[in-house]
Structure formats: structure tokens, C-alpha cells
mmCIF file of C-alpha atoms and ligand atoms in Angstrom:
data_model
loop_
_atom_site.group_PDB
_atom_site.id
_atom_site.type_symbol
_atom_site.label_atom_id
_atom_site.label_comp_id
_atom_site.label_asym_id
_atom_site.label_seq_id
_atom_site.Cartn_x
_atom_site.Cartn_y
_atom_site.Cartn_z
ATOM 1 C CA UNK B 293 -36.032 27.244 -36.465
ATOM 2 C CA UNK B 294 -34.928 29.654 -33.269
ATOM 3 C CA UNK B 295 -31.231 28.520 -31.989
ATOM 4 C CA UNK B 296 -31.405 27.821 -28.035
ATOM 5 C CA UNK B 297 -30.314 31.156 -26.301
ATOM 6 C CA UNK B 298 -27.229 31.304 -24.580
ATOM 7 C CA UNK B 299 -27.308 32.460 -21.488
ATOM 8 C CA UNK B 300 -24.250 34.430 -20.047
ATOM 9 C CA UNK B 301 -23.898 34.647 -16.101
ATOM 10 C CA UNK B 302 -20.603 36.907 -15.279
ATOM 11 C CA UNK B 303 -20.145 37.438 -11.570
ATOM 12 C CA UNK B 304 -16.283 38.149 -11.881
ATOM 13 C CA UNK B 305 -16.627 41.817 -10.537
ATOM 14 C CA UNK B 306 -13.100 43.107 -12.105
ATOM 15 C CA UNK B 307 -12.254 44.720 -14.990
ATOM 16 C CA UNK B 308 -11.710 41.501 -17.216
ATOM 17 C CA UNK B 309 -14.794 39.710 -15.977
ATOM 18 C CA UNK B 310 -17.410 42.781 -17.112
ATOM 19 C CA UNK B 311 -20.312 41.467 -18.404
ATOM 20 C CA UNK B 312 -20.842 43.898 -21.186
ATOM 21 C CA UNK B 313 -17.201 43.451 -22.447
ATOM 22 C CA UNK B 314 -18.435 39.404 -22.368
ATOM 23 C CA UNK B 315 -21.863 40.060 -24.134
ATOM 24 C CA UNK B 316 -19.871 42.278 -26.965
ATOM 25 C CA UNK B 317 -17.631 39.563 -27.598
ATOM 26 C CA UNK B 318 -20.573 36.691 -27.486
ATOM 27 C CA UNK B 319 -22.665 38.641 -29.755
ATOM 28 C CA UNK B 320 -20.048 39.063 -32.671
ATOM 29 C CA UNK B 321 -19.535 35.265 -32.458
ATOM 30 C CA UNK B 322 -22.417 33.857 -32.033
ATOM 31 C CA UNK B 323 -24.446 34.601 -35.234
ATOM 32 C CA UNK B 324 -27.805 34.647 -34.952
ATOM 33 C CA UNK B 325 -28.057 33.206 -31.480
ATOM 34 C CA UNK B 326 -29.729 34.961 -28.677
ATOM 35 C CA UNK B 327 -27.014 36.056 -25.792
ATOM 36 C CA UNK B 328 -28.812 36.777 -22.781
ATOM 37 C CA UNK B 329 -26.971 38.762 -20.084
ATOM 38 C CA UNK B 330 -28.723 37.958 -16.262
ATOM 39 C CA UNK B 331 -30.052 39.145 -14.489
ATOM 40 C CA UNK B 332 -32.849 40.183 -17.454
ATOM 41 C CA UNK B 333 -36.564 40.297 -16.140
ATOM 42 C CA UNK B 334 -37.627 39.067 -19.941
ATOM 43 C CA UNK B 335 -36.318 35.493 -20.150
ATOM 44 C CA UNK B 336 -37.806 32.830 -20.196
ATOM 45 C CA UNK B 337 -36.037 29.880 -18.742
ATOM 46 C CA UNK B 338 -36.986 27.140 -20.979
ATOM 47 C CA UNK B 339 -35.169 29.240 -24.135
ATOM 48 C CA UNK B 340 -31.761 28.806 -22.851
ATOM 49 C CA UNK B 341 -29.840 25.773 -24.435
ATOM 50 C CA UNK B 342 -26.421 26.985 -23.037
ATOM 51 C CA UNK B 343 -24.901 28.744 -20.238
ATOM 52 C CA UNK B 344 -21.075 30.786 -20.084
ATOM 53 C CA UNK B 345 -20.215 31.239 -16.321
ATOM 54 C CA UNK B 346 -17.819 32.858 -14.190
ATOM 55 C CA UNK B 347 -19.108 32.494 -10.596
ATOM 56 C CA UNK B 348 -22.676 32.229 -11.109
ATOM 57 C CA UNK B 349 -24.507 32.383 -7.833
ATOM 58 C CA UNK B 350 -25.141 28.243 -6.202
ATOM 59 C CA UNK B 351 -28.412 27.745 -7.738
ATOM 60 C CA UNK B 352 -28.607 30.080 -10.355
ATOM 61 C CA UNK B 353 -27.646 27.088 -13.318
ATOM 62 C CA UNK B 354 -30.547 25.568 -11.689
ATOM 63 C CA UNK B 355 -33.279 27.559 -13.367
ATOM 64 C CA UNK B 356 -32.714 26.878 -16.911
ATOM 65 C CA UNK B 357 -35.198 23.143 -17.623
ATOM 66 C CA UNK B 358 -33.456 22.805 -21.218
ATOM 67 C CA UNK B 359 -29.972 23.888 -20.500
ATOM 68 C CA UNK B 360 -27.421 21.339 -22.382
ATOM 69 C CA UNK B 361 -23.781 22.680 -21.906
ATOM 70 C CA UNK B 362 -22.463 24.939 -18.813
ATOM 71 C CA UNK B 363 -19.280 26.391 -20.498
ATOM 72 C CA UNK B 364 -17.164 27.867 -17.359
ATOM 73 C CA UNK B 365 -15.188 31.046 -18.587
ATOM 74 C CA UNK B 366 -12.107 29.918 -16.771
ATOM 75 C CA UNK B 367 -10.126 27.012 -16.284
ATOM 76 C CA UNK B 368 -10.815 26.099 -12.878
ATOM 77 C CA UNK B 369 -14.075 24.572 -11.727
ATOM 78 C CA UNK B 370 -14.318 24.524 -7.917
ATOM 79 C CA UNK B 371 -16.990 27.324 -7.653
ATOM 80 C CA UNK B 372 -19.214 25.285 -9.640
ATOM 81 C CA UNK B 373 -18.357 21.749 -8.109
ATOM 82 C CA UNK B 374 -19.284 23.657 -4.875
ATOM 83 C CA UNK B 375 -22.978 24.290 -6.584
ATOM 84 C CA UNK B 376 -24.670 20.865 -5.285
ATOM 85 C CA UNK B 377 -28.136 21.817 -7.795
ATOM 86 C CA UNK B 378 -25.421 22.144 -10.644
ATOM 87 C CA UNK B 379 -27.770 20.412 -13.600
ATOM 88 C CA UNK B 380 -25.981 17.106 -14.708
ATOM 89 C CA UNK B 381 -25.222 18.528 -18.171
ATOM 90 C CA UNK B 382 -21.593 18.406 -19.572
ATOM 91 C CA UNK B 383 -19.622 21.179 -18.167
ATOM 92 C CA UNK B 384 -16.686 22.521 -20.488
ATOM 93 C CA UNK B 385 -13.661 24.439 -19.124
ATOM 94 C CA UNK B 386 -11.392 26.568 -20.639
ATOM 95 C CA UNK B 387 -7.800 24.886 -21.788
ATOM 96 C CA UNK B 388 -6.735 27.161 -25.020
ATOM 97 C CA UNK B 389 -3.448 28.552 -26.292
ATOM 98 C CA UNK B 390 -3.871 32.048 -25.023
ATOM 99 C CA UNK B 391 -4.447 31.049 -21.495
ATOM 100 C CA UNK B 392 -1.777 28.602 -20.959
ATOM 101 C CA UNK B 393 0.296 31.099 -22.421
ATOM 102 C CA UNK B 394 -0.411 33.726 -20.242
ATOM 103 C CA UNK B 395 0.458 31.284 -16.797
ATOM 104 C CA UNK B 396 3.423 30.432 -18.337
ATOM 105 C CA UNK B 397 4.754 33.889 -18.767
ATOM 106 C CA UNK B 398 3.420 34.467 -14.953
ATOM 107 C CA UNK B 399 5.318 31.330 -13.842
ATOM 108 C CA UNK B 400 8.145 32.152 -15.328
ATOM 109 C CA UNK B 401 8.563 35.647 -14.332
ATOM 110 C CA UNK B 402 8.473 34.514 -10.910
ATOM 111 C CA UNK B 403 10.544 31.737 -10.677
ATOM 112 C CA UNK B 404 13.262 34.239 -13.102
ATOM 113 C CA UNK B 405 12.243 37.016 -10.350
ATOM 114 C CA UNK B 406 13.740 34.359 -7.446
ATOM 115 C CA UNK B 407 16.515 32.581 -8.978
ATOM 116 C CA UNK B 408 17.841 36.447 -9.882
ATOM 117 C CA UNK B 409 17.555 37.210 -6.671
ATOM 118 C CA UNK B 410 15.291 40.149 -7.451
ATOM 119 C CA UNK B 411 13.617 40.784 -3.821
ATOM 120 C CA UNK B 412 17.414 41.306 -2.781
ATOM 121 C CA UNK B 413 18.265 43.529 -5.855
ATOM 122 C CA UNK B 414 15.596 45.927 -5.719
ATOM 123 C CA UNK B 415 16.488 46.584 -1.872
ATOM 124 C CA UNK B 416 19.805 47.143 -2.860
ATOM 125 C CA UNK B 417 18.796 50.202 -5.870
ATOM 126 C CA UNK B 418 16.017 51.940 -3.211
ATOM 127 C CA UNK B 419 19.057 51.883 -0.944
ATOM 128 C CA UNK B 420 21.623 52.737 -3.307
ATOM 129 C CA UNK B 421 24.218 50.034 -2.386
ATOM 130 C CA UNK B 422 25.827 48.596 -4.995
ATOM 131 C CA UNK B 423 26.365 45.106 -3.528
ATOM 132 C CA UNK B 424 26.065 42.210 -6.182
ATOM 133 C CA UNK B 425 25.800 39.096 -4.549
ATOM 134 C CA UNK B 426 27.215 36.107 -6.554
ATOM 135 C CA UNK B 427 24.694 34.579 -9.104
ATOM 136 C CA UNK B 428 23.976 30.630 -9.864
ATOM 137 C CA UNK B 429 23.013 29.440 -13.071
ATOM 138 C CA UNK B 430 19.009 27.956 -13.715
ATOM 139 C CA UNK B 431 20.981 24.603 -13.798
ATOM 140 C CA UNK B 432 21.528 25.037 -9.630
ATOM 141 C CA UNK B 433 17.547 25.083 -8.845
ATOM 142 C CA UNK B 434 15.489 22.156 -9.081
ATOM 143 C CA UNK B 435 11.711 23.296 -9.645
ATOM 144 C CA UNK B 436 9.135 21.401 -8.882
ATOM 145 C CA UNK B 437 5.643 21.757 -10.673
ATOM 146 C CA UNK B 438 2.543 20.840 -8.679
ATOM 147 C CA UNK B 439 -0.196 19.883 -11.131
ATOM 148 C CA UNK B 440 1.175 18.639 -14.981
ATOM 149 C CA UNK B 441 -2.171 19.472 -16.732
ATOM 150 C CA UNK B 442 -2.414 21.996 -19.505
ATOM 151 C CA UNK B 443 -1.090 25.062 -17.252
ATOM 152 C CA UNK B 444 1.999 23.124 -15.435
ATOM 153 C CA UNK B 445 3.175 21.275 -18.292
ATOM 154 C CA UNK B 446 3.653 23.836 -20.475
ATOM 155 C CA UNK B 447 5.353 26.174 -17.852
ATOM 156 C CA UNK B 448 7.327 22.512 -16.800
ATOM 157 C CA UNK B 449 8.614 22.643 -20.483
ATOM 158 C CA UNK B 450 9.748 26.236 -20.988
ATOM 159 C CA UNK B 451 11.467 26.811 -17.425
ATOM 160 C CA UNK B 452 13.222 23.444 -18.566
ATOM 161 C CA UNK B 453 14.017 24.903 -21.844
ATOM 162 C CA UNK B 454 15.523 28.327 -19.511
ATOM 163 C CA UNK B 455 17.803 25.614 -17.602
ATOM 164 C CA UNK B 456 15.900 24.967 -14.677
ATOM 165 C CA UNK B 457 16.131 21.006 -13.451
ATOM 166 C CA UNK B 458 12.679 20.529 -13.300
ATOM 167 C CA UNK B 459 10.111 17.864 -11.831
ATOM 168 C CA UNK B 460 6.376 17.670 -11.589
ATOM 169 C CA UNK B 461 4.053 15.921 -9.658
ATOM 170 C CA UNK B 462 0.194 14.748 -10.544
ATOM 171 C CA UNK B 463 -2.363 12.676 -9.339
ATOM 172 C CA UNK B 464 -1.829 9.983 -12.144
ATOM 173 C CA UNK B 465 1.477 9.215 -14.044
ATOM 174 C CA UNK B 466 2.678 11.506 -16.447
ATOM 175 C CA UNK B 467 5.788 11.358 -19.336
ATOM 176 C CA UNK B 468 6.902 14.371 -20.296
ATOM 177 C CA UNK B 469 10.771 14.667 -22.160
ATOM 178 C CA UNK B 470 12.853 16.883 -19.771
ATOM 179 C CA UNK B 471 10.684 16.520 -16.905
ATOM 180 C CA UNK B 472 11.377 14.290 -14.060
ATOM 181 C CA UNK B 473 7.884 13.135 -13.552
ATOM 182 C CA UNK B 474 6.432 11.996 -10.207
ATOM 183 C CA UNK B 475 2.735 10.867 -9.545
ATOM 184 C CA UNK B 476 0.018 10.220 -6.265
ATOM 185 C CA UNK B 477 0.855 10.273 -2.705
ATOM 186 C CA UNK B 478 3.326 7.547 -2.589
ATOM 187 C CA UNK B 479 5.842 9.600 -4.593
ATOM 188 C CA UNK B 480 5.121 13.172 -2.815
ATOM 189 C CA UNK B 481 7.560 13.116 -0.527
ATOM 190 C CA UNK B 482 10.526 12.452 -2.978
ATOM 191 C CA UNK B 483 9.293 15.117 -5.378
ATOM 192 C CA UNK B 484 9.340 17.446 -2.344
ATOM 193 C CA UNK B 485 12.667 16.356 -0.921
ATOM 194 C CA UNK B 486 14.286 17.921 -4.664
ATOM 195 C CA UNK B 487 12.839 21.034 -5.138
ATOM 196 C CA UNK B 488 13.851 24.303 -4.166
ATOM 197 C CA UNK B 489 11.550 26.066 -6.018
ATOM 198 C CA UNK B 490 7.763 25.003 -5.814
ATOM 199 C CA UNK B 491 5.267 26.138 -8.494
ATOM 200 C CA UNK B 492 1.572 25.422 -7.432
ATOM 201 C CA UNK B 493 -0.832 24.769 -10.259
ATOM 202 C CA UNK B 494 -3.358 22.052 -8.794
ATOM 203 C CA UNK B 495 -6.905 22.946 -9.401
ATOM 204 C CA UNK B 496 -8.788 22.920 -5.984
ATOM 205 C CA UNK B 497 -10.608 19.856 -5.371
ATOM 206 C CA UNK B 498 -11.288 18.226 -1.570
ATOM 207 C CA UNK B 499 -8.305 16.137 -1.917
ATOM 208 C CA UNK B 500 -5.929 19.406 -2.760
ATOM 209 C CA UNK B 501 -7.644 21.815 -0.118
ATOM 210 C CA UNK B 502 -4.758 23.571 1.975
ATOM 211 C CA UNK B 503 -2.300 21.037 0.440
ATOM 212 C CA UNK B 504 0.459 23.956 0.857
ATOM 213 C CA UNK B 505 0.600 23.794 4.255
ATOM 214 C CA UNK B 506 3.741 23.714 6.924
ATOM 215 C CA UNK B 507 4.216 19.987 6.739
ATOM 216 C CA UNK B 508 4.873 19.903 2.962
ATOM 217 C CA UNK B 509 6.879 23.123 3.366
ATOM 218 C CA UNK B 510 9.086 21.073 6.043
ATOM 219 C CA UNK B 511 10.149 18.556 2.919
ATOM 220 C CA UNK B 512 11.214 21.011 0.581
ATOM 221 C CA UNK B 513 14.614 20.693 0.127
ATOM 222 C CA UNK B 514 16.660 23.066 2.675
ATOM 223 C CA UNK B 515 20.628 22.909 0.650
ATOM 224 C CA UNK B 516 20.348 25.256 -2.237
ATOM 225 C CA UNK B 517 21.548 28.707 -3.781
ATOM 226 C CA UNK B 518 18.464 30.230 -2.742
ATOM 227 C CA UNK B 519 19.284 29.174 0.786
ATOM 228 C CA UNK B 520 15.627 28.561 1.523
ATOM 229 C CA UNK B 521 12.355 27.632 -0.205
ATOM 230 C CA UNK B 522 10.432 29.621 -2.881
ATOM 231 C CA UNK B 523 6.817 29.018 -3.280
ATOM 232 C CA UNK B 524 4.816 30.373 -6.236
ATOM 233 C CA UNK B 525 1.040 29.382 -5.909
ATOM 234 C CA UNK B 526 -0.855 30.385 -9.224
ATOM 235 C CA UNK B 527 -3.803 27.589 -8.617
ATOM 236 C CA UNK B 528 -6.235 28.539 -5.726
ATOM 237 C CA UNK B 529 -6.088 30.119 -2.679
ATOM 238 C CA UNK B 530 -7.941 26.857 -1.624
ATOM 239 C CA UNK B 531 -4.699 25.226 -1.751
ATOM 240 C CA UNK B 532 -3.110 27.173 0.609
ATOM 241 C CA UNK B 533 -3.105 27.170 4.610
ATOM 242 C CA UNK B 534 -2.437 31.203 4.696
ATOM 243 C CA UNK B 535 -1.100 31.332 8.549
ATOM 244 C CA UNK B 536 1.488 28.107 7.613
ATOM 245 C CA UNK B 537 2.271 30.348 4.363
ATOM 246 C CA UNK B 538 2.730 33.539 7.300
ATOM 247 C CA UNK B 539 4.576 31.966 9.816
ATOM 248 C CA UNK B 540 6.722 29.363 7.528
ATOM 249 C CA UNK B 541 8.241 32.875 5.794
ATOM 250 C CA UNK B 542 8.515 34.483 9.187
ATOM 251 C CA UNK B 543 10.822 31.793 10.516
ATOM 252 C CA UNK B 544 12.380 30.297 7.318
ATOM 253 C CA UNK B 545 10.910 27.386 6.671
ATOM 254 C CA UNK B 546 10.076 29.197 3.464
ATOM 255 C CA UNK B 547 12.363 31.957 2.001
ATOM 256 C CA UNK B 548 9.599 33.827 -0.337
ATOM 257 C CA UNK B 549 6.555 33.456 -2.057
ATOM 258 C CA UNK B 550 4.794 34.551 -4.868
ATOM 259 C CA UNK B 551 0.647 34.631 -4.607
ATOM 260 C CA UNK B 552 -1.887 35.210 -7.030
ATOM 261 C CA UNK B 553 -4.216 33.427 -5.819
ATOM 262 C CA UNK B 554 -5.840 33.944 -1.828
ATOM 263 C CA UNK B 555 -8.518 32.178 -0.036
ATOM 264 C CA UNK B 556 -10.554 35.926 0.574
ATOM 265 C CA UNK B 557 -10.552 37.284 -2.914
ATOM 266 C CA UNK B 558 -10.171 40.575 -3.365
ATOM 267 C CA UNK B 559 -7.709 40.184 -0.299
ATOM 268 C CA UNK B 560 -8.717 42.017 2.376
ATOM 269 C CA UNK B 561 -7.144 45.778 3.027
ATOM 270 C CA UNK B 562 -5.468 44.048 6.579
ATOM 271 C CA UNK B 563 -4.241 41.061 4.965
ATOM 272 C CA UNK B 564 -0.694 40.673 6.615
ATOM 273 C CA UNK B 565 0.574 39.298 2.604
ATOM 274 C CA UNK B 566 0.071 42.828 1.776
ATOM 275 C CA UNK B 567 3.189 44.503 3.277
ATOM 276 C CA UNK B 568 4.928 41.028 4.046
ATOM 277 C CA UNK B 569 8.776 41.470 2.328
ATOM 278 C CA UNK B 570 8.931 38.375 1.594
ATOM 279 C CA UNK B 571 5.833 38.161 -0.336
ATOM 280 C CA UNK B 572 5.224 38.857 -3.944
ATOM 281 C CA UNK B 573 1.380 39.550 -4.344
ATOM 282 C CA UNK B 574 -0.209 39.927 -8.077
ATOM 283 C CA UNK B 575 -4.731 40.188 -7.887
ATOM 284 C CA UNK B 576 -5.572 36.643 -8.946
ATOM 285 C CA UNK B 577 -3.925 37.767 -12.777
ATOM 286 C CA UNK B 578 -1.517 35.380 -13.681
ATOM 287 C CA UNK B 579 -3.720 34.614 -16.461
ATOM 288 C CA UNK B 580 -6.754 36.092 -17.830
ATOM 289 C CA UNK B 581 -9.239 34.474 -19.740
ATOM 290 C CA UNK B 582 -9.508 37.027 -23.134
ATOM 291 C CA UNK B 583 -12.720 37.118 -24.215
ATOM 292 C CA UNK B 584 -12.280 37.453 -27.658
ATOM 293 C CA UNK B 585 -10.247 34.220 -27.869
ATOM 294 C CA UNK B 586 -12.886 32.562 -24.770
ATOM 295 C CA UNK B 587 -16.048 33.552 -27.399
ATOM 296 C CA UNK B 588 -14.498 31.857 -29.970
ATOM 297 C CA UNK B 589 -13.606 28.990 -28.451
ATOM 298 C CA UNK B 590 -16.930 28.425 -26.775
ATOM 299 C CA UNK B 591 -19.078 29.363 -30.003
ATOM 300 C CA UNK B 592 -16.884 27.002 -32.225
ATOM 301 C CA UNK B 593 -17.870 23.987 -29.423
ATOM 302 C CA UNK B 594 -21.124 24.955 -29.911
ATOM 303 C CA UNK B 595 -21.179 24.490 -33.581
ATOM 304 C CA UNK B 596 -19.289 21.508 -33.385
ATOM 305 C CA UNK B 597 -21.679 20.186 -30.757
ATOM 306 C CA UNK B 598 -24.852 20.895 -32.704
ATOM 307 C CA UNK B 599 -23.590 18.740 -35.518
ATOM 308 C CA UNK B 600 -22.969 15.809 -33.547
ATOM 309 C CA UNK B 601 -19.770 16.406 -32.644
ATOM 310 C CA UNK B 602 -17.844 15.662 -29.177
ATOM 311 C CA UNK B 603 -17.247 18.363 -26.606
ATOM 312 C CA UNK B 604 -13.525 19.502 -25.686
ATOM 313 C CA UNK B 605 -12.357 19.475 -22.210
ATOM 314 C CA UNK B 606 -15.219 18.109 -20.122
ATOM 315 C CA UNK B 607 -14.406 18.477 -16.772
ATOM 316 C CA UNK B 608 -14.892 14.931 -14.770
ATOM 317 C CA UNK B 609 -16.860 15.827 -12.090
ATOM 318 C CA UNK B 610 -15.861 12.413 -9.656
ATOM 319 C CA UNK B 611 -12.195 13.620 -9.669
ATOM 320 C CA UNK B 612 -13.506 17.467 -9.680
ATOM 321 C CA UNK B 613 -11.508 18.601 -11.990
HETATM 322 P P1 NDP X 140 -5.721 20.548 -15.582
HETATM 323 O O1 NDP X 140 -6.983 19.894 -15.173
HETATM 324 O O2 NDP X 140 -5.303 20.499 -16.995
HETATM 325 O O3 NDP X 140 -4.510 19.933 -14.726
HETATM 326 C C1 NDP X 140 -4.598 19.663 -13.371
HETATM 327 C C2 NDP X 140 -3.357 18.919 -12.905
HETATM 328 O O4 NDP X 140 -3.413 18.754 -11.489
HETATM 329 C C3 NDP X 140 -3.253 17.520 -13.532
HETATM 330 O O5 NDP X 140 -1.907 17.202 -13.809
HETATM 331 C C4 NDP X 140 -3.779 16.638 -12.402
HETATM 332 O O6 NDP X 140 -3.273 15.322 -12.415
HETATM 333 C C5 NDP X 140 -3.241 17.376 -11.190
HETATM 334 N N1 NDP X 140 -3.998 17.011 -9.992
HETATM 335 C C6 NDP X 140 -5.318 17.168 -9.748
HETATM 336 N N2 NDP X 140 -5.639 16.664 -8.537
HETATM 337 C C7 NDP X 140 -4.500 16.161 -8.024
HETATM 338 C C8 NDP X 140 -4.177 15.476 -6.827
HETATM 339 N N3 NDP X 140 -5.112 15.198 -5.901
HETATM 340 N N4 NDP X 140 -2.895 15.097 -6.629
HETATM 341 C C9 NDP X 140 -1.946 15.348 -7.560
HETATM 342 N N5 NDP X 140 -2.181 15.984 -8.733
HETATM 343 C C10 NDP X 140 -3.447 16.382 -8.950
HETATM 344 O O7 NDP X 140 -5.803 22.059 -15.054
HETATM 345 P P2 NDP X 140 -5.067 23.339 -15.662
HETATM 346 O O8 NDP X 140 -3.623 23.046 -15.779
HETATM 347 O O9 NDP X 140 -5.771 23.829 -16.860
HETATM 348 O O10 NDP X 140 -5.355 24.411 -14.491
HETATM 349 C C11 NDP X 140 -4.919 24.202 -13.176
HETATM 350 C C12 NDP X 140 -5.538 25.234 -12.251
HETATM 351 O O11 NDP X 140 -4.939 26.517 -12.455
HETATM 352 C C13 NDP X 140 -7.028 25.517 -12.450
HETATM 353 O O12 NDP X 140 -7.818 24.517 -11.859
HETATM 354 C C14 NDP X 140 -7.190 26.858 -11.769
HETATM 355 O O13 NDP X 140 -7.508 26.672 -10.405
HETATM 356 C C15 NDP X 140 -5.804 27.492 -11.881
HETATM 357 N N6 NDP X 140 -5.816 28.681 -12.735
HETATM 358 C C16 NDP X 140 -5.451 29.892 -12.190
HETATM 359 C C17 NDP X 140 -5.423 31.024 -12.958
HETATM 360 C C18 NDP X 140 -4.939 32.311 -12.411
HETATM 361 O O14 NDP X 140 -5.033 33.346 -13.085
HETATM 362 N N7 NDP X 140 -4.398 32.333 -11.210
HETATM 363 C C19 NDP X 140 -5.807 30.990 -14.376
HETATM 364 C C20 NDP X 140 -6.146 29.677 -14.852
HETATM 365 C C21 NDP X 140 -6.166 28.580 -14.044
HETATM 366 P P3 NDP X 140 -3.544 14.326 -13.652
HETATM 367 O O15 NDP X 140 -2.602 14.824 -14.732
HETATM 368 O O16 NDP X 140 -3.178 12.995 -13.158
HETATM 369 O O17 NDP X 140 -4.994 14.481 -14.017
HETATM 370 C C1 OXD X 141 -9.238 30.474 -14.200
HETATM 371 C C2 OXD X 141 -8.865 31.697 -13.504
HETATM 372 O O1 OXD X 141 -9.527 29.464 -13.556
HETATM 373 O O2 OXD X 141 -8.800 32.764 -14.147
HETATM 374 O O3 OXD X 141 -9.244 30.486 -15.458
HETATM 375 O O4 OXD X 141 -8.583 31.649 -12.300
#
């Protein structure tokens, strides 16, 4: 009997989302299923049993009458949830080793890159002052993690494990040894009022749009080494008010940032973040989804699925997330 096709849908438009890179990897794993790269003028609709997406076009999902599993590429969702025809099939995100490993090594780099006082440093060499400032230890910054999922918990644990005093906040309560654990709106502002350092990795739903915005910056806490607020937002650019972001660096409120993430993606050429010295910009790259390890992981559901097995990491669509 023919296998349902699987249909792959790729609208990433860098380097690491190319479709053909995608299909190579799909093909090797999936064995005798068809892998379908759209747009192809040849399908039929009714043969696809499964979709892989990054970004597919709002209604695109919509076209497939037998489609049983939407497997997103990535680990956050909101360009789907924002699909209202996305067919009411289980929809499977990415939470897997490599990834998690990859935002970790991101978080940490930047919240190292801060607490070293690295901004200051590098001045210092293109200007060829030698001028070392005194240096705190990790113990001297509190960090606080926004969103203790499979991303923030992980980086929670290892800037913990560096010496960092850190916290995290989520939407429901969370235990997690070494982590001073705070949950829902009630317990925001206290989880605000003890960091120096925050680390944003919410995914973007409507209750976290612009969430990083001047108000919450106001709470951080103002009395530490770093002598004002890092931020380091790694979730969505969803999450952040950009002019708050602007103006909150340009008058203190916030000391630096790191961004990966923007609401205009790629950021536009006149984006003021670009030349900003306060600002530490990466391309939305803190972590890549590999697709040799993202194949895998979605052909190995697939097979587990097809023998009456449960799906891994279903995303809830009522919370969005
Ligand atoms: P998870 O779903 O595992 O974790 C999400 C966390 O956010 C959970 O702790 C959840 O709380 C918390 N949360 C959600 N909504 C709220 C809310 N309203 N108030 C407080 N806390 C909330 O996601 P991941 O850790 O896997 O990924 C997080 C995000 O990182 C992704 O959605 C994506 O946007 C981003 N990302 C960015 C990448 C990049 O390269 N820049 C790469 C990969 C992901 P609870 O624990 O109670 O459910
Ligand atoms: C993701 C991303 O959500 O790469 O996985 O942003």
C-alpha cells in the first residue's frame, strides 16, 4: 500500500531554511515515502498525509483534505496560530537536544558577553587604552529567565551551574533545583524587582505580545555591578515594544541589549538597532533548527505515529503555545 506523501512547505528564505537542503535531508529519512517540495504543479492534494512547515503562507495547510500531522520545523508556533484555516490536526513542534543546545550556548554567550563587561572592553582594544575596570564574580548578577520551557530551563540550569543567581518566571508553577522559580502575573513584579540581567525566552502568544516594554523595564532592579539593566531577547520580536527597547537604552532605563529576534525580520537596512552601541544584534540565529537532526526527529514521530503510538510535543493551541 502507497505511504501518505509528506508534504514539505519551507518559506524560511535564509541559508538554513533552503528547501532543497530540507528535501535532501527528508528524502534520506523517510524511506519510501513521497516528499513533496511546494510549490509542485503535479500534486494532488488528497495524497498528502503530513505536512513539515516553516512559514507556510495563511491558507496554504488548508489545501491538503487528508492531512493528519502539521510538524512545524521550529520551536515556535505563532506564524501558524496566526493561520485562522489552520486544519484542526495535531500540530508538533520542535523541542530536541540539538536545539536547546544551541539557545543555551546563545544565552550564555550573552549574558558571559555582559557580566565581562565586553561592550566596554572591546572599546577599550579599538582605542588602545589599557583601562581594566574592576570585575564582579557571576555570584553578583541575579538573572532572570522569562519562559522555563525546554529553551529557558536548560539555559536557567547551566548559567546557574556558571554562578549566576538565577530566577525564572512562567505562566504556571515550575520546580527546578537552583532556580528560584516564580509563576503568572501575581508574582511578575517580584521576579522583576531581582534581576539585573533579563533573558527573554517566551514564545509569542496574545498574552506575551510586546511584554518587554518600558513599564517592565522600570522594575528591573536598578543597584547592581552592571549599574543598569541587560536585556537579552532570544524569543520573538513579538515580545518586544522596539521604540521602549530604543529609548529605555537611550536614557538608561536599560544599560544594553542583546536581540536576535525583531518584529520586521530581516531588519530593515534603517533600523536604528543596527548602529545602536548599546545593542548587540545576531539575524534571528541563536538557534537553528539542523535538518539532519529535525528529519529525524519528525520521520521517527511518524513511525511511531503510524503504529499507534502518541505524538511528542503537541502544541496546545488554547494557550498558543
Ligand atoms: P516552551 O513551550 O517549552 O516554553 C515556553 C515557556 O514560556 C513555558 O515555561 C511557559 O510557561 C512560558 N510562558 C508561555 N506563556 C506565558 C505567559 N503568558 N506568562 C508566563 N510564562 C509564559 O517553548 P521553548 O522553550 O521550546 O521555546 C520558547 C520560544 O523560543 C519559542 O516559542 C520561540 O519563539 C523561541 N525560539 C527562538 C529561536 C531563535 O533562534 N531565536 C529558536 C527556537 C525558539 P509554562 O511552563 O507554565 O507552560
Ligand atoms: C524556532 C526558531 O522557533 O528558529 O525554532 O525561531
Amino acid at each position: 500500500m502507497n505511504k501518505g506523501a509528506l508534504a514539505l512547505l519551507v518559506h524560511g528564505g535564509t541559508e538554513n531554511w533552503s528547501p532543497e537542503r530540507w528535501q535532501s535531508r527528508f528524502d534520506d529519512v523517510c524511506g519510501d515515502r513521497r516528499v513533496l517540495r511546494l510549490p509542485d504543479p503535479a500534486l494532488d492534494p488528497a495524497e498528502v498525509h503530513y505536512a513539515a512547515v516553516w512559514k507556510p503562507a495563511p491558507g496554504e495547510l488548508a489545501a491538503f483534505p487528508n492531512l493528519r500531522v502539521i510538524f512545524n520545523l521550529g520551536a515556535g508556533v505563532d506564524a501558524l496560530m496566526a493561520d485562522s484555516s489552520l486544519p484542526n490536526v495535531p500540530l508538533v513542534r520542535v523541542a530536541v537536544g540539538d536545539l536547546t543546545g544551541r539557545m543555551t550556548e546563545y544565552v550564555v554567550l550573552h549574558a558571559l558577553m555582559h557580566h565581562r563587561q565586553e561592550l566596554y572592553l572591546r572599546a577599550c582594544q579599538r582605542e588602545r587604552r589599557w583601562q581594566p575596570r574592576s570585575q564582579w564574580p557571576a555570584s553578583a548578577i541575579s538573572v532572570g529567565v522569562m519562559g522555563l520551557g525546554t529553551l529557558g530551563s536548560d539555559a536557567a540550569e547551566v548559567l546557574a551551574r556558571i554562578g549566576f543567581r538565577v530566577a525564572g518566571w512562567s505562566r504556571s508553577a515550575r520546580r527546578i533545583e537552583g532556580i528560584e522559580c516564580f509563576y503568572g502575573a501575581a508574582q511578575l513584579e517580584a521576579f522583576l524587582r531581582r534581576t539585573d540581567m533579563l533573558v527573554c525566552l517566551l514564545p509569542l502568544t496574545p498574552d506575551t505580545r510586546q511584554v518587554l516594554n518600558r513599564g517592565l523595564f522600570a522594575k528591573l532592579n536598578r543597584n547592581s555591578p552592571l549599574g543598569a539593566p541587560v536585556l537579552i531577547n532570544a524569543g520573538r520580536g513579538g515580545l518586544q515594544n522596539e521604540p521602549d527597547i530604543l529609548s529605555c537604552l537611550d536614557d538608561g532605563t536599560l544599560g544594553a541589549a542583546s536581540l536576535d529576534v525583531f518584529e520586521t525580520e530581516p531588519l530593515p537596512p534603517d533600523s536604528p538597532f543596527w548602529t545602536h552601541p548599546k545593542v548587540v544584534l545576531t539575524p534571528h540565529n541563536a538557534a537553528d533548527t539542523d535538518p539532519d537532526e529535525i528529519s529525524k526527529y519528525v520521520a521517527q514521530q511518524i513511525e511511531r505515529f503510524e503504529a499507534g503510538g502518541a505524538l511528542e510535543n503537541v502544541v496546545d493551541r488554547e494557550r498558543g503555545y
